[in-house]
mmCIF file of C-alpha atoms in Angstrom:
data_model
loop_
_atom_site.group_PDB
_atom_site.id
_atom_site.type_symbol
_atom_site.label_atom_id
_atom_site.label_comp_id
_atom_site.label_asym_id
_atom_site.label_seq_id
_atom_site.Cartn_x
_atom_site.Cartn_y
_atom_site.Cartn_z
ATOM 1 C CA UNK A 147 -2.011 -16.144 10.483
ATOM 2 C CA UNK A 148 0.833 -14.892 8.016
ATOM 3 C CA UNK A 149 0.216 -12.155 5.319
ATOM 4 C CA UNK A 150 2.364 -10.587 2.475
ATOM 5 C CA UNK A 151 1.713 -8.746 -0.392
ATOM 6 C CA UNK A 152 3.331 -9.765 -3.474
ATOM 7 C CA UNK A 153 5.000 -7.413 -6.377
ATOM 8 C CA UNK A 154 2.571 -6.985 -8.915
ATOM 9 C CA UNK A 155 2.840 -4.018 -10.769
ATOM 10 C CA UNK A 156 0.437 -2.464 -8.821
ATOM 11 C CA UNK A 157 0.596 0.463 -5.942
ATOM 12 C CA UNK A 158 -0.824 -1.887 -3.402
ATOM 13 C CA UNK A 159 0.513 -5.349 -4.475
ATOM 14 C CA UNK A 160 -1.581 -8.589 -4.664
ATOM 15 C CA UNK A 161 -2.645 -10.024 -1.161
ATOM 16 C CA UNK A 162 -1.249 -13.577 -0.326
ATOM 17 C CA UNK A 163 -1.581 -16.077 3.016
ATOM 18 C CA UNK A 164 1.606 -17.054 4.184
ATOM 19 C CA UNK A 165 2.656 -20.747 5.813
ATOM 20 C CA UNK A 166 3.948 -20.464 9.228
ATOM 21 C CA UNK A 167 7.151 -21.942 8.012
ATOM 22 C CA UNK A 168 7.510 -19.065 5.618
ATOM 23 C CA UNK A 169 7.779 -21.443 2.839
ATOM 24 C CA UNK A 170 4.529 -21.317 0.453
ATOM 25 C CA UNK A 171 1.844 -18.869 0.075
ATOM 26 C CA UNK A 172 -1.300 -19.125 -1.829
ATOM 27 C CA UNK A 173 -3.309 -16.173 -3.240
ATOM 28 C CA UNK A 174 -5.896 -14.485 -0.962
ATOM 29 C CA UNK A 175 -7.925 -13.078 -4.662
ATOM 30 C CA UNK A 176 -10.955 -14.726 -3.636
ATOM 31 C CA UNK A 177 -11.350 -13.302 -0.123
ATOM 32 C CA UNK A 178 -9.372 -10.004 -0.404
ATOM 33 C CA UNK A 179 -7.100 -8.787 -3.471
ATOM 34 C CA UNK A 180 -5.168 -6.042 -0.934
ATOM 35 C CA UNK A 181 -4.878 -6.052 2.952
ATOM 36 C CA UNK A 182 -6.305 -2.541 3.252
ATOM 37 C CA UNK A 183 -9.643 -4.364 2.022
ATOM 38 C CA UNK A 184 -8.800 -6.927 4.572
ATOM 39 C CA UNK A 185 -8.546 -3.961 7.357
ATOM 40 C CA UNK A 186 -11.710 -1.984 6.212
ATOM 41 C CA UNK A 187 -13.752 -4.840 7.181
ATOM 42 C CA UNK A 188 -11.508 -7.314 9.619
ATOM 43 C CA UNK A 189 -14.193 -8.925 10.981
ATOM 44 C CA UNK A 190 -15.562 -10.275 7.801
ATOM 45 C CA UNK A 191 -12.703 -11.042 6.086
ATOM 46 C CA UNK A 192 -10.529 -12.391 8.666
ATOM 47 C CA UNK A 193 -12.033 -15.305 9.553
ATOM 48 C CA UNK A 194 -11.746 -16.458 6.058
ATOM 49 C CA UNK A 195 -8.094 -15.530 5.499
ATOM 50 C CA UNK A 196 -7.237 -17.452 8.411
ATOM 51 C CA UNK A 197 -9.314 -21.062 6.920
ATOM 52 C CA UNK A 198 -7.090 -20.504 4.005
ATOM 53 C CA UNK A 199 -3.888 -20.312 6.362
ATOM 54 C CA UNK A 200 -4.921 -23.559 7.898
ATOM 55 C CA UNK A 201 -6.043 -25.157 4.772
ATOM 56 C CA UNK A 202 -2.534 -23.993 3.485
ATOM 57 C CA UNK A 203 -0.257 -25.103 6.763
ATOM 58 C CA UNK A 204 -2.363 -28.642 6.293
ATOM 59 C CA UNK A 205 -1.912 -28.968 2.930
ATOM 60 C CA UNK A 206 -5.087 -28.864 1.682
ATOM 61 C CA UNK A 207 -4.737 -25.683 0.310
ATOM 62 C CA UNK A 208 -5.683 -26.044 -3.575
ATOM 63 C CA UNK A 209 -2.786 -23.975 -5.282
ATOM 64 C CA UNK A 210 -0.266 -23.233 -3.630
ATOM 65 C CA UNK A 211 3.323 -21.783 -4.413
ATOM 66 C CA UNK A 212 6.902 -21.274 -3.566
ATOM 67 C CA UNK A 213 7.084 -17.755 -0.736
ATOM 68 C CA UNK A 214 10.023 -15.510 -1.746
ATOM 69 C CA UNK A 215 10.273 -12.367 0.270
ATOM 70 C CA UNK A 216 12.000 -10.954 -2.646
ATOM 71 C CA UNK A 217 8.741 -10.617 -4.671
ATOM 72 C CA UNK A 218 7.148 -8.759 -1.612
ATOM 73 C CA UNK A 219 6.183 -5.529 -1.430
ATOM 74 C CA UNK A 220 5.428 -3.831 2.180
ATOM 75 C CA UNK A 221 2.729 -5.774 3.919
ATOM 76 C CA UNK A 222 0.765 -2.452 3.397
ATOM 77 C CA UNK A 223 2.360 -0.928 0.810
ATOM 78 C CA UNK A 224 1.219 2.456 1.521
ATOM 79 C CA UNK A 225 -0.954 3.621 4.401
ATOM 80 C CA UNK A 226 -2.931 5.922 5.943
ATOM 81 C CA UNK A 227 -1.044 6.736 8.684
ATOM 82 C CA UNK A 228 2.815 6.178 9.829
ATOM 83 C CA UNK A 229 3.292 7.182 13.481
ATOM 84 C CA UNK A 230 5.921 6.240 15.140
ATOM 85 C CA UNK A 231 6.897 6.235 18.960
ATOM 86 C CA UNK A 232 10.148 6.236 20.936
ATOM 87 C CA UNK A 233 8.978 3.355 23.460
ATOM 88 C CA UNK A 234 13.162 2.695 24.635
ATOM 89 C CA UNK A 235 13.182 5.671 26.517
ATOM 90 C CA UNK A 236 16.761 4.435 27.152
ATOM 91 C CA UNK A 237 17.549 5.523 23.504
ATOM 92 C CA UNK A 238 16.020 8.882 24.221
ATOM 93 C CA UNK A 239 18.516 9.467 27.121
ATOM 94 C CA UNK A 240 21.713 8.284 25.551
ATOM 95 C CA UNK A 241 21.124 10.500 23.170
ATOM 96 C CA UNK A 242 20.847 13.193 25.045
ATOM 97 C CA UNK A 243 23.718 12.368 27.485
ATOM 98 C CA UNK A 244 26.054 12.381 24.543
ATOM 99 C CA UNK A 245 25.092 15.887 23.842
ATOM 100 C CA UNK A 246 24.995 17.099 27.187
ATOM 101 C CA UNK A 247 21.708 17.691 27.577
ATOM 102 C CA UNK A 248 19.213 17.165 30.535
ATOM 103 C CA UNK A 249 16.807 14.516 30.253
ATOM 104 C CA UNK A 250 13.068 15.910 31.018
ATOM 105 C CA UNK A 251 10.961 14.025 33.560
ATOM 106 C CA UNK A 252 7.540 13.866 31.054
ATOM 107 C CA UNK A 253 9.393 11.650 28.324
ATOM 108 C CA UNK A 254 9.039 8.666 31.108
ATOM 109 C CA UNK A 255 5.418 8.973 31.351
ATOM 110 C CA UNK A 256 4.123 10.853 27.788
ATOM 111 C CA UNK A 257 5.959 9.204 24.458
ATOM 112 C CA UNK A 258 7.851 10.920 21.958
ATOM 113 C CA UNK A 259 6.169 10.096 18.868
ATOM 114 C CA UNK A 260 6.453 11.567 14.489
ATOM 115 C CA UNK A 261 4.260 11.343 12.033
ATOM 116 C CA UNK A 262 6.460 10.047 8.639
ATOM 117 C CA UNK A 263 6.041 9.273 5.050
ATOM 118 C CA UNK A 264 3.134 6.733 4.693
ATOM 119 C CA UNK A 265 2.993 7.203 0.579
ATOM 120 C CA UNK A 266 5.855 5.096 -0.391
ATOM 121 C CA UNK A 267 6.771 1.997 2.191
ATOM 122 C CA UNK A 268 9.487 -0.179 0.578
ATOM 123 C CA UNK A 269 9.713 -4.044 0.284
ATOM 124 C CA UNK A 270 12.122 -6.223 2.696
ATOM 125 C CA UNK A 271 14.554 -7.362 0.172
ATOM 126 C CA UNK A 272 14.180 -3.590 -1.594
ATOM 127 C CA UNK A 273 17.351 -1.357 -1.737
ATOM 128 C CA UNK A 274 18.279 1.881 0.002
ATOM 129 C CA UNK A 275 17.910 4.707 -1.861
ATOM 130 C CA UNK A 276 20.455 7.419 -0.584
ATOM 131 C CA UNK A 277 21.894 9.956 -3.272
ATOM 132 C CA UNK A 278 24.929 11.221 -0.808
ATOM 133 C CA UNK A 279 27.024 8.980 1.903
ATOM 134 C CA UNK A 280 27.530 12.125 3.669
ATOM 135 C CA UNK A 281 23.731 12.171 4.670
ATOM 136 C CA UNK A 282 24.743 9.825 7.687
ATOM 137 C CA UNK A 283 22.772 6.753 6.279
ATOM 138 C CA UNK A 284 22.015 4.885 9.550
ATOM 139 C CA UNK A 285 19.434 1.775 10.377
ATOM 140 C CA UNK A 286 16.329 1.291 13.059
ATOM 141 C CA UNK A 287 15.513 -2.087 14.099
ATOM 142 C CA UNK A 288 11.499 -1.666 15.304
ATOM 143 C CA UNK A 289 8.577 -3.503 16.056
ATOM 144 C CA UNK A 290 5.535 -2.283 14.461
ATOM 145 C CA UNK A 291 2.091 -3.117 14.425
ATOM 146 C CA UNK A 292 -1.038 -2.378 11.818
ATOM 147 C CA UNK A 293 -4.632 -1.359 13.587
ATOM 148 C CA UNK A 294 -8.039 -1.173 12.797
ATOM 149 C CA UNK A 295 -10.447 1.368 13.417
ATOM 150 C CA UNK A 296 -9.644 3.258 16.925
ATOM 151 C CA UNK A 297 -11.751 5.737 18.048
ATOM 152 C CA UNK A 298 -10.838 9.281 19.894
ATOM 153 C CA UNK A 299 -10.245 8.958 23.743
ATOM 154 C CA UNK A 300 -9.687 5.504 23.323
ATOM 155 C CA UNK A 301 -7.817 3.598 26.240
ATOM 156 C CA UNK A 302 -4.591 1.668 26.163
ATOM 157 C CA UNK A 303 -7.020 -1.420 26.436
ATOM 158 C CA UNK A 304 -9.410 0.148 23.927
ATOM 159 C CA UNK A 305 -6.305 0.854 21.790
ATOM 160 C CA UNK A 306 -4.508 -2.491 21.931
ATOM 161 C CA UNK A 307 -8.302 -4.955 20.964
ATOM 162 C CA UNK A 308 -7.460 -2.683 17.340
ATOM 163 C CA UNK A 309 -4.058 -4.316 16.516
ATOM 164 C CA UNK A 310 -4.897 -6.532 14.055
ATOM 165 C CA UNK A 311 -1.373 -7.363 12.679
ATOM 166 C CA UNK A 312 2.624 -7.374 14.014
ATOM 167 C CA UNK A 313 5.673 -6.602 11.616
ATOM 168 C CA UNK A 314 9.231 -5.705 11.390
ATOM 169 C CA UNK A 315 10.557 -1.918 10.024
ATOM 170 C CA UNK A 316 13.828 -0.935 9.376
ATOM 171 C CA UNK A 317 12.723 3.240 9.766
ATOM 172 C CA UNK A 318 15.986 4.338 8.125
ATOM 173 C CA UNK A 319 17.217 8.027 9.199
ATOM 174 C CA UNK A 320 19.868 10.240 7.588
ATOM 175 C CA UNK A 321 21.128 11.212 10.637
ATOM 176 C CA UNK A 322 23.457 13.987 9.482
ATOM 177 C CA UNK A 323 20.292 15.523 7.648
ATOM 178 C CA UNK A 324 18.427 15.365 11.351
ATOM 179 C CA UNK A 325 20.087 18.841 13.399
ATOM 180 C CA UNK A 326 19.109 21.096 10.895
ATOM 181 C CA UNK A 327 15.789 19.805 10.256
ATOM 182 C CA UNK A 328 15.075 19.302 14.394
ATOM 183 C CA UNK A 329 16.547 23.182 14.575
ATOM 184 C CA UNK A 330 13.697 24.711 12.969
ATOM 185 C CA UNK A 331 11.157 23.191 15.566
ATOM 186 C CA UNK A 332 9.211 21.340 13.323
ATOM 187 C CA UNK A 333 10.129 17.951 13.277
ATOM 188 C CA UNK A 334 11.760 14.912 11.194
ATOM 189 C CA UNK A 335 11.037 15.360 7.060
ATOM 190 C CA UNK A 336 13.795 14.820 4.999
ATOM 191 C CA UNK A 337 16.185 12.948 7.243
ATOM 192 C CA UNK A 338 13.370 9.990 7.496
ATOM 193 C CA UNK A 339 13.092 8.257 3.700
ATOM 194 C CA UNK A 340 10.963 5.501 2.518
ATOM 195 C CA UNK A 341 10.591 3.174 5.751
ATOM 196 C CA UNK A 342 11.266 -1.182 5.108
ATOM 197 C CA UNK A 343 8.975 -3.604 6.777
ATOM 198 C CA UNK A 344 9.085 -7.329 7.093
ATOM 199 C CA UNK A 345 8.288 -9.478 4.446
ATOM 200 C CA UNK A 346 5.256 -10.958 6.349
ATOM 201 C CA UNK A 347 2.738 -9.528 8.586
ATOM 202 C CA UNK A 348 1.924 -11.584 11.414
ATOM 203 C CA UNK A 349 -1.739 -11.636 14.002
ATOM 204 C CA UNK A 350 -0.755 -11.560 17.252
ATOM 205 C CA UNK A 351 -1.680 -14.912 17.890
ATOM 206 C CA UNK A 352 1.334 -16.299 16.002
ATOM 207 C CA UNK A 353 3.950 -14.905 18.780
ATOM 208 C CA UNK A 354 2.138 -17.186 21.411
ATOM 209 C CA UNK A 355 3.515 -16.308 25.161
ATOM 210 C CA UNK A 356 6.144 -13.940 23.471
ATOM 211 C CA UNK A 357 2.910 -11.092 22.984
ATOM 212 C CA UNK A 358 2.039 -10.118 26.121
ATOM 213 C CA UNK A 359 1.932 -6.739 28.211
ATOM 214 C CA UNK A 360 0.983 -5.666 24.359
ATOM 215 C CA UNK A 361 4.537 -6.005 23.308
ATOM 216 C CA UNK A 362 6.648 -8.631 21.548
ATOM 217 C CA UNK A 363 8.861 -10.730 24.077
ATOM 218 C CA UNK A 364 12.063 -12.077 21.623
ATOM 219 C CA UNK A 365 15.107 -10.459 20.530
ATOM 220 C CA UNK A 366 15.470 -8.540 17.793
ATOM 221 C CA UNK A 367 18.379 -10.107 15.605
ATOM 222 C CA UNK A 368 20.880 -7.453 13.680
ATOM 223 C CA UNK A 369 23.358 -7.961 10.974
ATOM 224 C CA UNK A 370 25.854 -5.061 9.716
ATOM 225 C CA UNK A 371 27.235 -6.287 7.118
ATOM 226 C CA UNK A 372 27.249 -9.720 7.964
ATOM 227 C CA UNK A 373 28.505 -9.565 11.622
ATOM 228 C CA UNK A 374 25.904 -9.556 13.981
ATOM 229 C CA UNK A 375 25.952 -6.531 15.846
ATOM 230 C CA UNK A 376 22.737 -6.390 18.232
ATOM 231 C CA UNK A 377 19.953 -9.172 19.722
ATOM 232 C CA UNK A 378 18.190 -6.773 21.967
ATOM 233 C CA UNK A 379 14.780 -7.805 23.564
ATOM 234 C CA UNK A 380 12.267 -6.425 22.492
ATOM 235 C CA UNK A 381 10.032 -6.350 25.451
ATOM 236 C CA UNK A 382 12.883 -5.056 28.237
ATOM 237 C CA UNK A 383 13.279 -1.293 28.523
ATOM 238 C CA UNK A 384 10.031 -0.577 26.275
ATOM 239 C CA UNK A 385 8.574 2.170 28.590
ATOM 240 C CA UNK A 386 5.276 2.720 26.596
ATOM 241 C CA UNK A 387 3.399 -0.651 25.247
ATOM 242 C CA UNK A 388 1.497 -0.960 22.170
ATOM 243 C CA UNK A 389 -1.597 0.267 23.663
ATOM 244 C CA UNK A 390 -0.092 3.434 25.124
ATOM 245 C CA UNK A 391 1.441 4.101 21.730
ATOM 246 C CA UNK A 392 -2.111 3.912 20.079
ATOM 247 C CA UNK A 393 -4.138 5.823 22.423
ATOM 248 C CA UNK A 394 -1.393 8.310 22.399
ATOM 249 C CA UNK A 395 -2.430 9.300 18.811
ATOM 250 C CA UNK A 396 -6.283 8.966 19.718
ATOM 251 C CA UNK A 397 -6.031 11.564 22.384
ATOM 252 C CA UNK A 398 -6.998 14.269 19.468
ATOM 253 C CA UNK A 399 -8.392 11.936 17.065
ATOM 254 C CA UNK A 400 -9.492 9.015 15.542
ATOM 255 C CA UNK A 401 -7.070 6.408 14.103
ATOM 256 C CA UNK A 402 -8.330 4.314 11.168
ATOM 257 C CA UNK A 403 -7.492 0.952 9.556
ATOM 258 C CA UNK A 404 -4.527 0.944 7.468
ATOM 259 C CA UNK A 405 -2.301 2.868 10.197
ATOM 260 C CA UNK A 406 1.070 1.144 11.132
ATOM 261 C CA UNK A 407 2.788 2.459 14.768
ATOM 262 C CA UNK A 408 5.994 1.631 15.152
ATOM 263 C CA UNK A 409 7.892 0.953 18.560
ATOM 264 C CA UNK A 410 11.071 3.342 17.722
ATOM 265 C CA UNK A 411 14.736 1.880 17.961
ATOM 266 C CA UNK A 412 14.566 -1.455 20.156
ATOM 267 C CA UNK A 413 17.317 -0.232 22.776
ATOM 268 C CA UNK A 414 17.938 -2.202 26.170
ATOM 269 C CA UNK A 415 20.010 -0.573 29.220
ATOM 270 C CA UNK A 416 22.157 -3.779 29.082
ATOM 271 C CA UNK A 417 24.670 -2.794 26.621
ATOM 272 C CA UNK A 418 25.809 -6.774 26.008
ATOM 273 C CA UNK A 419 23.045 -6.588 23.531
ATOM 274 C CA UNK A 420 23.788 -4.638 21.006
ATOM 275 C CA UNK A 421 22.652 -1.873 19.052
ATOM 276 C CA UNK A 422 20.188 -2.159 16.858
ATOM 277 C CA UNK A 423 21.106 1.635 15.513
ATOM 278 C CA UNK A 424 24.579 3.276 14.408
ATOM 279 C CA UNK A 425 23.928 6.089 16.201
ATOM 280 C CA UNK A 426 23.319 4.542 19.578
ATOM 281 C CA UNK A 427 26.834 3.098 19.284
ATOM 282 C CA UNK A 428 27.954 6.121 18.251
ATOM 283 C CA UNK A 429 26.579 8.046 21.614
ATOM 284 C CA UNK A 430 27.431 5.423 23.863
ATOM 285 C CA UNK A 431 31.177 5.947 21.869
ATOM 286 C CA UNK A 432 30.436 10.103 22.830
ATOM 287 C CA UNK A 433 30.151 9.588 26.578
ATOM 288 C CA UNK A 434 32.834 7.028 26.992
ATOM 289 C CA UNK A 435 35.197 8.036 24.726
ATOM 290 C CA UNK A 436 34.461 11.875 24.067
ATOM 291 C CA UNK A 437 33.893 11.235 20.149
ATOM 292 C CA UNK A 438 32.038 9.048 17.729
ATOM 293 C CA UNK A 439 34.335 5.493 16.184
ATOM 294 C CA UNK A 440 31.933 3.834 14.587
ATOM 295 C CA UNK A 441 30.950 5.641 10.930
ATOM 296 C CA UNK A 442 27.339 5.485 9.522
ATOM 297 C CA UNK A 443 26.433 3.027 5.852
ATOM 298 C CA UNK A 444 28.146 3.318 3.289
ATOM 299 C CA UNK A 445 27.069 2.377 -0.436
ATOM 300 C CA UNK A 446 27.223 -1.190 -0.807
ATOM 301 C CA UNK A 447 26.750 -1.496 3.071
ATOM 302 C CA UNK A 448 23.768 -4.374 4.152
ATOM 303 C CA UNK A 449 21.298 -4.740 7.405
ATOM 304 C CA UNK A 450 19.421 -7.841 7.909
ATOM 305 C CA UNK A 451 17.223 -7.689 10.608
ATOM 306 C CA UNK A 452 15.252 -10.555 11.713
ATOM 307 C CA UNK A 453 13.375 -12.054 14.399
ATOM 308 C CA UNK A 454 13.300 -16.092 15.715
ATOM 309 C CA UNK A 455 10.921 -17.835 17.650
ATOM 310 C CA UNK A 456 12.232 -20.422 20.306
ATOM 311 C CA UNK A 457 12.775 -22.997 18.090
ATOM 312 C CA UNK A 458 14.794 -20.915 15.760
ATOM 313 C CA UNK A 459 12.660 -20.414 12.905
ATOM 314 C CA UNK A 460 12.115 -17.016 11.470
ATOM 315 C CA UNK A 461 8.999 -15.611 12.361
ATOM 316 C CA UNK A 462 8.264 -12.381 10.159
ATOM 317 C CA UNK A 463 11.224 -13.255 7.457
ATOM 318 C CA UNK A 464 14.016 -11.022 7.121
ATOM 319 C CA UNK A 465 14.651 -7.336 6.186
ATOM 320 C CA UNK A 466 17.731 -7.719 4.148
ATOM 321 C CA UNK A 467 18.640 -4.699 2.454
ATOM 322 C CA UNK A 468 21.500 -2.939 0.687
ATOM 323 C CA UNK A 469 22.526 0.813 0.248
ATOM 324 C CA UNK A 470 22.442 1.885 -3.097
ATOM 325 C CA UNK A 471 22.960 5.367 -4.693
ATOM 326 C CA UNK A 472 20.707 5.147 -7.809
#
């Protein structure tokens, strides 16, 4: 099934099911007003959010209305937790071959992974907020996915039965902000602001034979500015699956519903696809060319990133944002 959470005036939004075809919704007030009541008790409320999606995909849904992403908030508009990975360990290296810097052995086998902001997600169609261009205002094309309950020491296997839902994030970094914060040891704070998902969460169920090995099999789809720039694959070059990712946090402690891990920048070794970040075009730029070309967003810059099934249609909606200084 397909959830969204509509504008409302609200912190957490107004819950809504989704049609597959991304074209009506119908409210889920009845069954669940937000999806982190939905999450506390998944088993329960599920299987009653997903009658109403096939009441609503039939037609027989009683009142339903028009979708517009543009009324959407987050699909979880804030959250307990925000963790999220560096599964392209390709990424990880081109980054650090463009500073000339040795690539340790453990980042193939134990994943990079930061906590960020889970207080203040942003909508799809929602603008970003930068006060200075000289930050380095730069976009991350990610898969990301929203759990339930996982407890400590939990498998990979354990770890993946607790995704309950699949999304989009645009995990915008100000990457000249990012040297000065990574030189005092402790991490990503200011350089990472309010993160963008998808318009529409999705159950896993909904990607058919594209979820499998735990990660999402179709490329992700990026616009700069109206030229596409990247179509990577999502499930080529991910080193750590979904599963991985989770337990990864659960080695210490538990995870609880409500917390979104995201994939980190979708990056394939076959450079014909893209980029689905500035700066990876800007290191592969470094260790051809000696120098960075390409420049980061400017205000009044766009990103739409976007994902298709095999017939074409959109499957999570778009993130279509601009940059704006207010």
């Amino acid at each position: 099934m397909k959830l969204a959470t509509l504008k409302d005036g609200s912190r957490d939004g107004q819950l809504v099911v989704v049609s597959r075809d991304l074209k009506t919704a119908h409210f889920a007030t009845n069954i669940a007003s937000t999806l982190q009541t939905a999450l506390d008790d998944w088993t329960f409320y599920s299987p009653q959010l997903q009658d109403l999606y096939e009441a609503l995909n039939a037609g027989r849904a009683r009142h339903p209305f028009p979708f517009a992403p543009k009324d959407c908030m987050a699909p979880l508009p804030r959250a307990y937790q925000w963790a999220d990975g560096s599964a392209y360990v390709n990424h990880v290296e081109l980054v650090r071959r463009a500073r000339g810097a040795e690539m340790p052995p453990e980042f193939w086998t134990d994943p990079l992974m930061y906590q960020g902001g889970s207080d203040d997600f942003i909508g799809a169609q929602d603008d970003i907020v930068c006060p200075n261009e000289a930050w380095g205002i730069d976009f991350e094309a990610e898969v990301a996915v929203i759990t339930g309950d996982v407890r400590l020491g939990a498998t990979p296997e354990q770890a993946a039965d607790a995704i309950r839902l699949v999304m989009l994030a645009n995990d915008v970094s100000l990457r000249n902000l990012i040297p000065a914060e990574l030189g005092k040891g402790f991490g990503f704070f200011q350089s990472k602001p309010a993160t963008a998902f998808s318009p529409v969460a999705i159950t896993p169920d909904e990607l058919g034979e594209a979820w499998r090995e735990r990660k999402v099999h179709r490329p992700m789809i990026v616009h700069w500015n109206s030229k596409k720039v990247g179509a990577p694959e999502c499930g080529t070059d991910m080193v750590f699956d979904f599963g991985q990712l989770i337990a990864h946090i659960c080695k210490t402690r538990n995870v609880r519903a409500g917390s979104i891990v995201g994939s980190g920048t979708i990056s394939n070794v076959d450079r014909s696809k893209g980029y689905a970040c500035i700066a990876e075009q800007r290191m592969i730029e470094t260790i051809e060319g000696g120098k960075p070309v390409t420049a980061f967003m400017k205000f009044g810059d766009a990103v739409r990133i976007e994902m298709f099934d095999a017939q074409g249609q959109s499957i999570f909606g778009a993130i279509d944002q601009a940059v704006s200084q207010r």
